[in-house]
XYZ file of C-alpha atoms in Angstrom:
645
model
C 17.968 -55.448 -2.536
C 16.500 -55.129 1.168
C 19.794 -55.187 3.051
C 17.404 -55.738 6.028
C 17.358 -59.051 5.507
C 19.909 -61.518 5.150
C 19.861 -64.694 2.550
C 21.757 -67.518 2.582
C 23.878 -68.693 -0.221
C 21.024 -71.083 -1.359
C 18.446 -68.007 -1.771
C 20.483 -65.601 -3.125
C 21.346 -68.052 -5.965
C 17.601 -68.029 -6.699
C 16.959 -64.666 -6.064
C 19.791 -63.425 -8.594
C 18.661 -65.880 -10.996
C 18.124 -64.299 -13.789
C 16.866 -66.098 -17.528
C 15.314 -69.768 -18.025
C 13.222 -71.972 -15.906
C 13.966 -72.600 -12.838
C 12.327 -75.253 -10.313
C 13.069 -74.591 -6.569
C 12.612 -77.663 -4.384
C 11.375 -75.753 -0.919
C 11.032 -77.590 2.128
C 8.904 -75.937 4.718
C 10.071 -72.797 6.570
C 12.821 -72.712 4.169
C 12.011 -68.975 2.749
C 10.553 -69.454 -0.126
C 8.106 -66.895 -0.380
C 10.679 -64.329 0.927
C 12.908 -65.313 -1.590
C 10.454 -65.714 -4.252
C 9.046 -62.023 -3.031
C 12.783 -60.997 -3.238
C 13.362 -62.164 -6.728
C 9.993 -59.962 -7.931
C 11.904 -56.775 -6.534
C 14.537 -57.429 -8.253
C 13.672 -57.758 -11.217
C 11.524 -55.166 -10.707
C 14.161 -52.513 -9.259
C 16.512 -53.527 -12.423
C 14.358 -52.977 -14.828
C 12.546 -49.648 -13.336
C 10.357 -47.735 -15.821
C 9.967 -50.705 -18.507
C 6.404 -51.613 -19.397
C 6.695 -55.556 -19.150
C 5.032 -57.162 -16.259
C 5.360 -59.750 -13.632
C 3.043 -61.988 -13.239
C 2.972 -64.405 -9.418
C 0.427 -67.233 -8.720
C 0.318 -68.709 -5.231
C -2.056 -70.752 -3.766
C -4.144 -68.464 -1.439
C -5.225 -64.843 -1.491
C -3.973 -63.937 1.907
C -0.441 -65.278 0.587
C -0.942 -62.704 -2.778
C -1.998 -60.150 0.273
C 0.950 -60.293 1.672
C 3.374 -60.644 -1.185
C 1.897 -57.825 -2.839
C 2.006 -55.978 0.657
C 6.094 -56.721 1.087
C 6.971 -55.473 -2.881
C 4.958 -52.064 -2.217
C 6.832 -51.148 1.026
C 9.787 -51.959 -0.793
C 9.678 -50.499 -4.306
C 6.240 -48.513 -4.118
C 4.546 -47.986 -7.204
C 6.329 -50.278 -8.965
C 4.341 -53.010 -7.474
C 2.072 -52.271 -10.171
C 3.720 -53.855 -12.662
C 3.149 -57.321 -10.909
C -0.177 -59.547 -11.119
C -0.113 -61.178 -8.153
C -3.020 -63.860 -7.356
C -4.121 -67.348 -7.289
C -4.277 -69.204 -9.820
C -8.417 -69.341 -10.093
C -8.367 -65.283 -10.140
C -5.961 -64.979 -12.841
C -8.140 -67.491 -15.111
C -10.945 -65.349 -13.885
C -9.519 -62.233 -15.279
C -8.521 -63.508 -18.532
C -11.786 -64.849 -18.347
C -13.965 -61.453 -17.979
C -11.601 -59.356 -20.455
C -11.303 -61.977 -23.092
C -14.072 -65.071 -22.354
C -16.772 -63.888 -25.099
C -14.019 -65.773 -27.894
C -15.465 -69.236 -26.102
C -19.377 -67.735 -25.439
C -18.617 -67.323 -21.980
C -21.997 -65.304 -20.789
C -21.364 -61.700 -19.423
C -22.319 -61.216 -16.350
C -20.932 -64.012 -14.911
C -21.094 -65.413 -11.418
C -19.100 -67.879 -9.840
C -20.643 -70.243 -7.832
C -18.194 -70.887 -4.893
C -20.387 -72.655 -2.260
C -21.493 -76.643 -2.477
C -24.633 -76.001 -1.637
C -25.296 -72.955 -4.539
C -23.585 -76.168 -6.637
C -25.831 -79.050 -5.303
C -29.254 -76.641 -6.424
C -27.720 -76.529 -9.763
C -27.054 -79.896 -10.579
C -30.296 -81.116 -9.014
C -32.292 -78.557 -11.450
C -30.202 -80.131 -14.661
C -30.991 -83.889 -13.295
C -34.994 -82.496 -13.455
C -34.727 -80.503 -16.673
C -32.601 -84.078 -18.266
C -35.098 -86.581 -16.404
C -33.077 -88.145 -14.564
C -34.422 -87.594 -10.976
C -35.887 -91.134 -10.070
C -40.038 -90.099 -9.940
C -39.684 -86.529 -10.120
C -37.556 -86.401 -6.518
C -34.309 -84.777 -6.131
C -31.461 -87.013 -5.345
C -30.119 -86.418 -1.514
C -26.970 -84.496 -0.716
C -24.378 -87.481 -0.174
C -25.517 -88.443 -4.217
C -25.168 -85.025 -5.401
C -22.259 -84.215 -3.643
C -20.428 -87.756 -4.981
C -21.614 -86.718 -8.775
C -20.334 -82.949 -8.284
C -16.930 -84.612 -6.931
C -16.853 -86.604 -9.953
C -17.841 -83.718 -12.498
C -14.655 -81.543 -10.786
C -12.380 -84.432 -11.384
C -13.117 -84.326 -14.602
C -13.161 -80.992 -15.606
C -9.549 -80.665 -13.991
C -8.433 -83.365 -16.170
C -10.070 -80.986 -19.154
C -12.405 -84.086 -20.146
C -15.413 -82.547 -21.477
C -19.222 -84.170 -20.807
C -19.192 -85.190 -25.120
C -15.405 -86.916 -23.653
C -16.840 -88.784 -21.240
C -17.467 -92.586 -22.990
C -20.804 -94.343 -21.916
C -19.218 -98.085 -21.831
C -21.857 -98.445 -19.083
C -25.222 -97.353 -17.626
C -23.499 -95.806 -14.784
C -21.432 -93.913 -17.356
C -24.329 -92.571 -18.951
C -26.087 -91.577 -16.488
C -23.641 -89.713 -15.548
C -22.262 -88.473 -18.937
C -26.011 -86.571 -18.862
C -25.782 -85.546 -15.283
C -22.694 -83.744 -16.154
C -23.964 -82.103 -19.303
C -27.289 -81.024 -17.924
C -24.972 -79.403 -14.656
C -23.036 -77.288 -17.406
C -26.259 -76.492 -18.855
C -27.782 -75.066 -15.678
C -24.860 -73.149 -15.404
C -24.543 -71.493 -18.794
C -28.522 -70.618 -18.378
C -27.281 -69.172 -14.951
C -24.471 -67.344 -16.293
C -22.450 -69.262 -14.138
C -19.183 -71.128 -13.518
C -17.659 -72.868 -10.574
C -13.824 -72.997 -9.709
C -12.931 -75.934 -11.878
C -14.532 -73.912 -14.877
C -12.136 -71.452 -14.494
C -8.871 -73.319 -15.080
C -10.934 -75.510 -17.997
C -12.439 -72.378 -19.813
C -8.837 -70.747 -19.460
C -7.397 -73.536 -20.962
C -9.997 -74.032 -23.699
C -9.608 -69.753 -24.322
C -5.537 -70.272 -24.957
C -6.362 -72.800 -27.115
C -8.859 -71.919 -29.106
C -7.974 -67.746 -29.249
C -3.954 -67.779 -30.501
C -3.724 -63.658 -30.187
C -5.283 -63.748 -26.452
C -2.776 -66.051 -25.803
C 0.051 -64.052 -27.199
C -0.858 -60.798 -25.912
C -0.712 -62.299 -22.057
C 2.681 -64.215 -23.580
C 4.407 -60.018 -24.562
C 3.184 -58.659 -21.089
C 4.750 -61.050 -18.397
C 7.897 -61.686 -19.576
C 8.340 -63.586 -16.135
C 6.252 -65.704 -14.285
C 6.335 -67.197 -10.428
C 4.389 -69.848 -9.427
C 4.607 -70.667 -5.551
C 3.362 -73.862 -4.168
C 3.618 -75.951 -7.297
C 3.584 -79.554 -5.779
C -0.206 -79.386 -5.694
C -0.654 -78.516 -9.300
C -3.652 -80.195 -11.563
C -3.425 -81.124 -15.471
C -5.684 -78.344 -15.924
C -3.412 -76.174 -14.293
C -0.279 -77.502 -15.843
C -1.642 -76.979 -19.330
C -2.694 -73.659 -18.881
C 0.967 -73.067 -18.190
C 2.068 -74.544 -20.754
C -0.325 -72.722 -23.305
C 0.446 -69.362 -21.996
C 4.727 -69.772 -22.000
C 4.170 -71.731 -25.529
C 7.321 -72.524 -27.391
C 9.411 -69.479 -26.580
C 8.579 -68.452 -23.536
C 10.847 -69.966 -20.549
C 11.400 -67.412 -17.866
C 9.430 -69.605 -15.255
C 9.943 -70.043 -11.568
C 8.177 -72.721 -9.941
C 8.450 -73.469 -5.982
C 7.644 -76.697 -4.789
C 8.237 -79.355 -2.402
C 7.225 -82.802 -3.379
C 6.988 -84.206 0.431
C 3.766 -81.510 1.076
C 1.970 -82.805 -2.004
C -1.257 -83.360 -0.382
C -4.236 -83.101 -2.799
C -3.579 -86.357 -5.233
C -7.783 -86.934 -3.989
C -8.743 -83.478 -5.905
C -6.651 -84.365 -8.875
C -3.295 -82.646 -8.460
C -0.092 -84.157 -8.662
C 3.633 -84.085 -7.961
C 4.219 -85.602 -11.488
C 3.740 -82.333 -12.854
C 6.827 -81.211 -11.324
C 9.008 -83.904 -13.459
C 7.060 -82.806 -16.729
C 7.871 -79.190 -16.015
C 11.651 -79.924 -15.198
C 11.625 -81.731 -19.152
C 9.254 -79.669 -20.851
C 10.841 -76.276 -19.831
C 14.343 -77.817 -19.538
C 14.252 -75.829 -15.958
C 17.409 -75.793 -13.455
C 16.493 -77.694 -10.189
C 17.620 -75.529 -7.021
C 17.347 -76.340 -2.903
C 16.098 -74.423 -0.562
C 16.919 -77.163 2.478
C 17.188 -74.707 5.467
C 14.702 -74.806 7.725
C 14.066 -71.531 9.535
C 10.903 -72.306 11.476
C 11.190 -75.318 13.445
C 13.471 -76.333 16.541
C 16.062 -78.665 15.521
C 13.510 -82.059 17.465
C 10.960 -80.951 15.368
C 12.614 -81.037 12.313
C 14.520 -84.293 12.778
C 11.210 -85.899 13.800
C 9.705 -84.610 10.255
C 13.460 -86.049 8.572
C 12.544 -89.324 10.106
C 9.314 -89.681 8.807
C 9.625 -88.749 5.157
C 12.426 -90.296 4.380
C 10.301 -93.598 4.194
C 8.862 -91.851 0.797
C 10.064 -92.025 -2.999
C 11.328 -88.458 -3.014
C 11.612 -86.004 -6.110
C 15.588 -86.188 -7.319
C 16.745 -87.576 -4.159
C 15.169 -84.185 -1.998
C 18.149 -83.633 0.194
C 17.146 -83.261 4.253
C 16.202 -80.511 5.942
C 18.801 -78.653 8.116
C 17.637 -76.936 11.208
C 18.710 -73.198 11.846
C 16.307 -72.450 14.832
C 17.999 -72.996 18.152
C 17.862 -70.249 20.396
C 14.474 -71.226 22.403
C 13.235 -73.705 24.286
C 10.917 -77.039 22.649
C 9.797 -80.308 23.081
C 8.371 -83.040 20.856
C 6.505 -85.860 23.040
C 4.408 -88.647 22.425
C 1.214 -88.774 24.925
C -0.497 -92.474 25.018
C -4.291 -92.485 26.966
C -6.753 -95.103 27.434
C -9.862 -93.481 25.520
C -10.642 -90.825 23.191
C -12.511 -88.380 25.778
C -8.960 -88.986 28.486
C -7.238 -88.214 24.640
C -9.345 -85.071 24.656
C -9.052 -83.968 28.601
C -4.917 -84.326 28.057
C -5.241 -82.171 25.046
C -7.527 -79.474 26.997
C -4.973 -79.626 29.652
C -1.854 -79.480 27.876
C -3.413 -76.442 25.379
C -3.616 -74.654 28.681
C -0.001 -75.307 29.889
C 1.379 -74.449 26.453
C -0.757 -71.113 26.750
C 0.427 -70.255 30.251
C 3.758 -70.702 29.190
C 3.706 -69.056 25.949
C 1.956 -65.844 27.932
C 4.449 -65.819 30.608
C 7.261 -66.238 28.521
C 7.756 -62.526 26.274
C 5.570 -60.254 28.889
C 7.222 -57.671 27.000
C 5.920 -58.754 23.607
C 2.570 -59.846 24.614
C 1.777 -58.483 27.820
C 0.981 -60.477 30.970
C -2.348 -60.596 30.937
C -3.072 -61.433 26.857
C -3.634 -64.337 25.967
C -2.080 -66.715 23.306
C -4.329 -69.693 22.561
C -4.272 -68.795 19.160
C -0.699 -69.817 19.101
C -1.497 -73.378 19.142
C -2.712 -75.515 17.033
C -4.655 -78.841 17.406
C -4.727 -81.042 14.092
C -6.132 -84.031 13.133
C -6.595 -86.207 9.987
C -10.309 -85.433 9.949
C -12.878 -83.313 11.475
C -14.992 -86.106 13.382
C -11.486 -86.849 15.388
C -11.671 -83.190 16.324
C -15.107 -83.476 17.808
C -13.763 -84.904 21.275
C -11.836 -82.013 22.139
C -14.218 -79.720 21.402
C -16.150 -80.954 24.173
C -13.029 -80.653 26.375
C -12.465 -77.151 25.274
C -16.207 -76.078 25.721
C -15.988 -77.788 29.350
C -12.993 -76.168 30.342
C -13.976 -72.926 28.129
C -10.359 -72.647 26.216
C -11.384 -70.344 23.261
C -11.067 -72.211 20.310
C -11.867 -71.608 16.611
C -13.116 -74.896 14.514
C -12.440 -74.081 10.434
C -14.898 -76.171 8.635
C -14.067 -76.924 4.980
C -17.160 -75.391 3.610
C -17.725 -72.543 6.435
C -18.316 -69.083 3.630
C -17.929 -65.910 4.544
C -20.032 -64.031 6.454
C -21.249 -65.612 10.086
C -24.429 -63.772 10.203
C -27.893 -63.669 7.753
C -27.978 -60.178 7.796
C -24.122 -60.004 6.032
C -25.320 -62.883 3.627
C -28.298 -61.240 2.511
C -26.327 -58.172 2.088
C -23.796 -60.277 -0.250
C -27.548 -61.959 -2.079
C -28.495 -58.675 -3.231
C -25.685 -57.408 -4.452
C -24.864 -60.824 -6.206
C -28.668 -60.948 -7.387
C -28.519 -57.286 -8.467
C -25.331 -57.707 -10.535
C -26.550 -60.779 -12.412
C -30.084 -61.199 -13.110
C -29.912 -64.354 -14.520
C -28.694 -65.939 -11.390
C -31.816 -67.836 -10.245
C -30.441 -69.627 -7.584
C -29.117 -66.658 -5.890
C -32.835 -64.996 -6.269
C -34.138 -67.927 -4.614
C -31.578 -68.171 -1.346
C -32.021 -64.295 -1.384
C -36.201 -64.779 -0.939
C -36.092 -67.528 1.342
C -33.735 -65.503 3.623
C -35.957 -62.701 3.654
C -39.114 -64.943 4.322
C -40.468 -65.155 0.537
C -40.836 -67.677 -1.904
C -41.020 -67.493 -5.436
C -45.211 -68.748 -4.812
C -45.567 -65.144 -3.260
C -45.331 -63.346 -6.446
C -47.600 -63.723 -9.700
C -45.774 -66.153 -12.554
C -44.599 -62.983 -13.962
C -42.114 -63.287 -11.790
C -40.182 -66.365 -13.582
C -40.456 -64.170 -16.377
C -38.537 -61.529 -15.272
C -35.086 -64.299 -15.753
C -32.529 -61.896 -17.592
C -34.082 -58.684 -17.347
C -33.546 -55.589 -15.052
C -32.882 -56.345 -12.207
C -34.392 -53.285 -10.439
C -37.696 -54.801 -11.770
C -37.268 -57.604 -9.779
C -36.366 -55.524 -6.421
C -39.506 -53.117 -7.102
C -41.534 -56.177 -6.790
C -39.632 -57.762 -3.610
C -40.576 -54.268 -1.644
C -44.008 -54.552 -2.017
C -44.295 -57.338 -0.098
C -45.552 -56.713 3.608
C -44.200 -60.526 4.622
C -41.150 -58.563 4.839
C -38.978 -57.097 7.615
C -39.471 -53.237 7.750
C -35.789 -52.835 7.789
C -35.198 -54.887 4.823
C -37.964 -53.027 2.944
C -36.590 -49.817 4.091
C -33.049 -50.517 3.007
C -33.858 -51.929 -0.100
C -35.636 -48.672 -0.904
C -32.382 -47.102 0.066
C -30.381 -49.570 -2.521
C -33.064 -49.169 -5.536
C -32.374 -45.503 -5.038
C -28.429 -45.282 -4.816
C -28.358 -47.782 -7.978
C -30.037 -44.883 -9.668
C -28.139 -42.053 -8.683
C -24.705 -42.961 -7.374
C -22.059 -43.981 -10.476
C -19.057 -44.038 -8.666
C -18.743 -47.856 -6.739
C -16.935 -46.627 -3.927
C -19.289 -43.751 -2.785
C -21.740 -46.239 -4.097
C -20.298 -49.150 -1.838
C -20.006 -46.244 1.432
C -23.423 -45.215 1.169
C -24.349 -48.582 1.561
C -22.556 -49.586 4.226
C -23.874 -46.577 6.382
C -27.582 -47.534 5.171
C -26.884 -50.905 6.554
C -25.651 -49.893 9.829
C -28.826 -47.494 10.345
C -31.412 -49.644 8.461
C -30.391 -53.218 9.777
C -27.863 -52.949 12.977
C -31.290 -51.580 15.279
C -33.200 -54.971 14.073
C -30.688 -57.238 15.987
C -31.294 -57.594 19.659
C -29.011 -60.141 20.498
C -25.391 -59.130 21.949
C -23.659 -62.050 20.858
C -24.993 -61.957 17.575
C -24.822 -58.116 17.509
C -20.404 -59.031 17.875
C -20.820 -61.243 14.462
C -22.618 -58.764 12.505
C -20.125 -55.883 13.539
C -16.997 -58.590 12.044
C -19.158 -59.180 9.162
C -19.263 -55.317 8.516
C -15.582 -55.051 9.231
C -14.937 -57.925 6.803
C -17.223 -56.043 4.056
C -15.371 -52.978 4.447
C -11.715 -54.349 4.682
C -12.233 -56.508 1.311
C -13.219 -53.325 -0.159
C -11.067 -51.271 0.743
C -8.179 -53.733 -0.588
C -10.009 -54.011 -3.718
C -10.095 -50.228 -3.972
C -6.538 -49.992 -3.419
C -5.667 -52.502 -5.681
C -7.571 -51.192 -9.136
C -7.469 -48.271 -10.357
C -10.798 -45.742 -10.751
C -11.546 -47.283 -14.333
C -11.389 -50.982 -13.009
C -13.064 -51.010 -10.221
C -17.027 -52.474 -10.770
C -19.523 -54.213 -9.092
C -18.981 -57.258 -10.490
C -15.236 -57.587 -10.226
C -15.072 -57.003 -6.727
C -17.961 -59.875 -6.145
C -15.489 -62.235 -8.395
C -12.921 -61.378 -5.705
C -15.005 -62.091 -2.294
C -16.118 -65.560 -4.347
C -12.236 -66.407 -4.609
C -11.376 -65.276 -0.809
C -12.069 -67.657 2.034
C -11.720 -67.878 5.450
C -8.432 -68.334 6.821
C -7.538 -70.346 9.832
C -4.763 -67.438 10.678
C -5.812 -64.547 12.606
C -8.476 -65.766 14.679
C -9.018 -65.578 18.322
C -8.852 -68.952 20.473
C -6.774 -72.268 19.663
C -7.407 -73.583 15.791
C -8.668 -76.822 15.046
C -7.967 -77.719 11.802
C -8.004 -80.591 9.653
C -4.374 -81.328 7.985
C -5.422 -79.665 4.586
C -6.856 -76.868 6.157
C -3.596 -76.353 8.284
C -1.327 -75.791 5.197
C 0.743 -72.677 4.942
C 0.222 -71.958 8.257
C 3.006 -72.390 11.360
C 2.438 -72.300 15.312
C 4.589 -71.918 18.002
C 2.943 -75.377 19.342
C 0.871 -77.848 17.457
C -1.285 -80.967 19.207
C -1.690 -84.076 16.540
C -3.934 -86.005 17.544
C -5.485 -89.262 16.868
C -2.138 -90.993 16.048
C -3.660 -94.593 15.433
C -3.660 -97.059 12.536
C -6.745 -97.023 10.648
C -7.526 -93.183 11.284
C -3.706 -91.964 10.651
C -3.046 -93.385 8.262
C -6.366 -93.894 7.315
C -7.453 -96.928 7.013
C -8.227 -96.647 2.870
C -4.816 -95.785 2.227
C -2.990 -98.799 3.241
C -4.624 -100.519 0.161
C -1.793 -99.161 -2.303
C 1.835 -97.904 -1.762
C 0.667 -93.994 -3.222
C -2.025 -93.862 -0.778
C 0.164 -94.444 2.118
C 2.953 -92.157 0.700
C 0.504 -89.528 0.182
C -0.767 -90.016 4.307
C 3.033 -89.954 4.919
C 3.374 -86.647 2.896
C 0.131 -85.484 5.434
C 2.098 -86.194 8.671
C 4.993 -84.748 7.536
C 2.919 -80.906 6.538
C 1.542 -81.588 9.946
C 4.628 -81.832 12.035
C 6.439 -79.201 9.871
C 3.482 -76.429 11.245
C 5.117 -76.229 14.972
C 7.809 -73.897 15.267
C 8.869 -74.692 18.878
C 6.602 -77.784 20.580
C 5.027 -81.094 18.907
C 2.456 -82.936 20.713
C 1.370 -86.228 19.164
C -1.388 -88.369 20.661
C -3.231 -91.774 20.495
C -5.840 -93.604 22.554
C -5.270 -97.340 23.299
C -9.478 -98.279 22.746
C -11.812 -96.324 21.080
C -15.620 -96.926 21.113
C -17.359 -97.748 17.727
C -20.262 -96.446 15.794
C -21.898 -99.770 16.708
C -21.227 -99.990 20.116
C -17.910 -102.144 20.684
C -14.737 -101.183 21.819
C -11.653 -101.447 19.514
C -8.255 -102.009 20.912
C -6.282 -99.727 18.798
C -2.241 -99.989 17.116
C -0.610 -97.104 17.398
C -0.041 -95.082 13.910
C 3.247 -96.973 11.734
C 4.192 -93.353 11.395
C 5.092 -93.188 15.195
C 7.655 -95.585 14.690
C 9.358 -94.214 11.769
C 9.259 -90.860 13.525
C 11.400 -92.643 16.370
C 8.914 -91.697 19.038
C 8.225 -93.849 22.444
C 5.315 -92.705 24.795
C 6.213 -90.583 27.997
């Protein structure tokens, strides 16, 4: 065991846990991913040179980053015998080896963006007939349709499922199918396909599912609370009867995504169907001792799992705050905010000189949350007017910043899957072509080479000379170059000569150089990960479609929205907007779940600030329409205890 760390009796009981199921109720900054890390080594170290593996799920990649990160420095190469991912990559890779026993098209794409989604499911309600006069639906229609399909398909109900007790229902029963149509002749699936084809694979294949059953003989699943039927049964299918050496960590009060399907419930099923043990983790390790009996407070007005015990603060060394600021209108809301964000910096800066340095920064040590982006809008403005650096995480935001980066990403994705019409489409348009520039042949050319396609693109003269000339470059090194990662070098450099001398803005010029740096990091981790025989083209695509943006690690104060903030932690967080109506929102005061799930969502909000808690209202707030609205301070003010200053 790393005897640089020390556990406390409550984490060492899990760590040392040894057969069975197990279901650790972790509140936040109680460990639990150190001590679910620490319980991988273990087992690992005591069973050194066996062939079984490990298999850990968590709920981002930059949290499988880093767990995979701590078990190499600590055992080395035994870190290979763990699969450590979320849980849409792991469905993906059962998917790729084993997905031709359900017809699952090879290649495959996944379509990660809404928008790649919306052009999908507006081309099945044209091929099915159901576009009123010919015309595509808008956005807002396609986007409520595309919500609906994903809440079905992570409740495994299949399009044939859905019953059509209504001309609504219909309608969309054959919206639905003609999406999944669109995507098969795509070769396509989105994220919810991943968990449902999983699930339909286990079921349907009995020796895939026992082969993955003999090589984990343990399995760790972090951030459980937010688990979906689709996940839960995919679970359940690959432990079966026997299997019951399953470690789930979860904390009921941070269950947040009940509106995407997922459930606490899930964690009372598992505790019968496995028979698991339930263990605490109730120390809280992040938060000054305010903080955390402001978040006690508040959640204790919940139904809680087994009676949750509360948390227990062990921070107390530095200095913190939690205050409640009161102003007359949202833009004095938003000047406080600008003003305070400053003050917290100054002091944060001036504070460890020694770890930080005078003169850098530390904005991005605070944190400004609110329950939705609009309420974030105000202070924006503030920040821009008193230019605080600030980063704003938008809940579709992709990858890359720049065109140049996404076009990059269109050809390879376009290159590895010809079938993948969208892509083709997005990839012309950004280059300044349209499908009317080329002869019909060009439809025709669906499911063939690739390189045909390409040879056709660089006769064009519409065309950027620097595109044409790299493209060249790329139709060339597919021919000749086997190996992906001189393959993937190559092309980097090419990109940097070819496209870097088109750009002549400096600002923009910054963006394209992180863009590169992104490309190159997420290969580089992908090279390190696989070995020579696994590394391809297409796998490393499936892993850039299942990475996002993370709020962490950016320059400049984050504003996030509440979902977007989870996992993270600040030294000081601003929560703004703390009325009634827009926290809690206004729809969930019309059942008791809805405003126990809003309660859940103040409580992951509080819980991000290690040291200082800012929470703040406006007394009037100006309308859509045009009046003024006296506003009522949020109900969750008052069960947190907390009085204006």
């Amino acid at each position: 065991m790393n005897t640089s760390i020390m556990f406390t009796e409550e984490q060492e009981r899990i760590i040392n846990y040894d057969e069975g199921a197990i279901l650790v109720q972790a509140g936040p900054g109680s460990g639990k991913t150190a001590v679910l890390t620490q319980r991988i080594i273990r087992l690992l170290k005591s069973t050194a040179g066996q062939t079984f593996r490990v298999l850990a799920l968590t709920f981002t990649t930059k949290a499988a980053e880093n767990m995979r990160q701590r078990i190499e420095e600590t055992i080395g190469e035994e870190w290979r015998r763990t699969t450590i991912s979320t849980f849409h990559a792991f469905c993906l890779d059962v998917l790729r080896h084993y997905g031709d026993h359900i017809d699952v098209r090879q290649p495959v794409s996944v379509y990660e963006q809404e928008e790649d989604r919306l052009a999908l499911l507006a081309k099945g309600l044209m091929q099915e007939g159901l576009a009123v006069n010919g015309n595509r639906p808008d956005d807002r229609q396609l986007a409520n349709i595309l919500f609906q399909i994903s809440l079905r398909k992570r409740d495994l109900i299949l399009p044939e499922a859905v019953a059509p007790v209504s001309a609504e229902a219909t309608y969309f029963k054959a919206a639905y199918a003609g999406y999944n149509r669109q995507l098969e002749l795509h070769h396509g699936v989105d994220f919810d396909d991943l968990l449902l084809l999983t699930y339909r694979l286990f079921a349907e294949a009995p020796r895939v599912v026992r082969h993955y059953r003999r090589m984990y003989r343990y399995i760790l699943i972090d951030e459980a609370q937010d688990t979906s039927r689709a996940q839960y049964e995919v679970l359940k299918l690959l432990c079966g009867d026997e299997h019951r050496n399953v470690m789930v960590v979860a904390d009921a009060d941070q269950s947040i995504y009940h509106f995407a399907g997922a459930s606490e419930r899930y964690l009372e099923l598992f505790l019968k169907d496995f028979h698991a043990t339930l263990l605490p983790l109730s120390q809280n390790f992040r938060s000054a001792p305010g903080i955390v009996a402001t978040a006690n407070r508040l959640i204790q007005h919940n139904n809680r799992l087994h009676g949750a015990p509360a948390m227990q603060a062990q921070k107390v060394s530095e200095e913190s705050f939690v205050l409640l600021h009161e102003e007359e209108t949202e833009e004095q809301e938003a000047q406080w905010v600008a003003e305070q964000t400053i003050l917290l910096e100054d002091r944060l800066r001036n504070e460890h000189p020694t770890k930080f340095g005078k003169e850098e920064p530390q904005f991005q040590s605070i944190a400004v949350l609110a329950r939705n982006r609009y309420l974030l809008e105000p202070v924006r403005a503030a920040f821009e007017t008193k230019t605080i650096p600030y980063h704003f995480l938008t809940a579709n935001e992709g990858l890359f910043a720049t065109p140049q980066a996404r076009i990059l990403h269109l050809i390879l994705r376009v290159w590895h899957n010809p079938y993948d019409l969208i892509h083709r489409e997005v990839l012309l348009a950004e280059l300044g072509l349209t499908n009317r520039d080329f002869t019909a042949s060009l439809d025709e050319l669906n499911g063939k080479s690739a390189e045909t396609f390409f040879d056709l693109v660089v006769e064009k003269d519409d065309m950027l000379l620097c595109w044409k000339n790299f493209l060249r470059f790329f139709l060339n090194e597919n021919k000749n170059t086997q190996d992906i990662s001189c393959y993937f070098s190559n092309m980097i450099n090419a990109f940097e000569k070819q496209i870097f001398p088109c750009e002549q803005d400096a600002g923009h010029d910054e963006l394209l150089q992180r863009d590169l740096k992104l490309l190159k990091t997420s290969f580089e981790k992908f090279a390190y990960k696989h070995p020579i025989d696994e590394r391809d083209l297409e796998r490393y695509l499936h892993e850039l479609a299942l990475s996002s943006k993370s709020a962490s690690g950016n320059s400049g104060v984050q504003l996030l929205t509440l979902h977007a903030a989870k996992g993270l932690e600040f030294d000081a967080v601003i929560l703004i907007g703390m009325n009634q109506g827009s926290f809690p929102d206004y729809r969930s005061l019309r059942t008791p779940n809805g405003l126990e799930e809003e309660r859940r969502n103040a409580y992951v909000a509080v819980t991000r600030a290690k040291r200082f808690l800012c929470l703040t209202r406006c007394r009037r707030r100006l309308m859509p329409w045009g009046d003024i609205k006296l506003q009522e301070p949020s109900q969750f003010l008052r069960e947190m205890e907390l009085k204006n200053r």
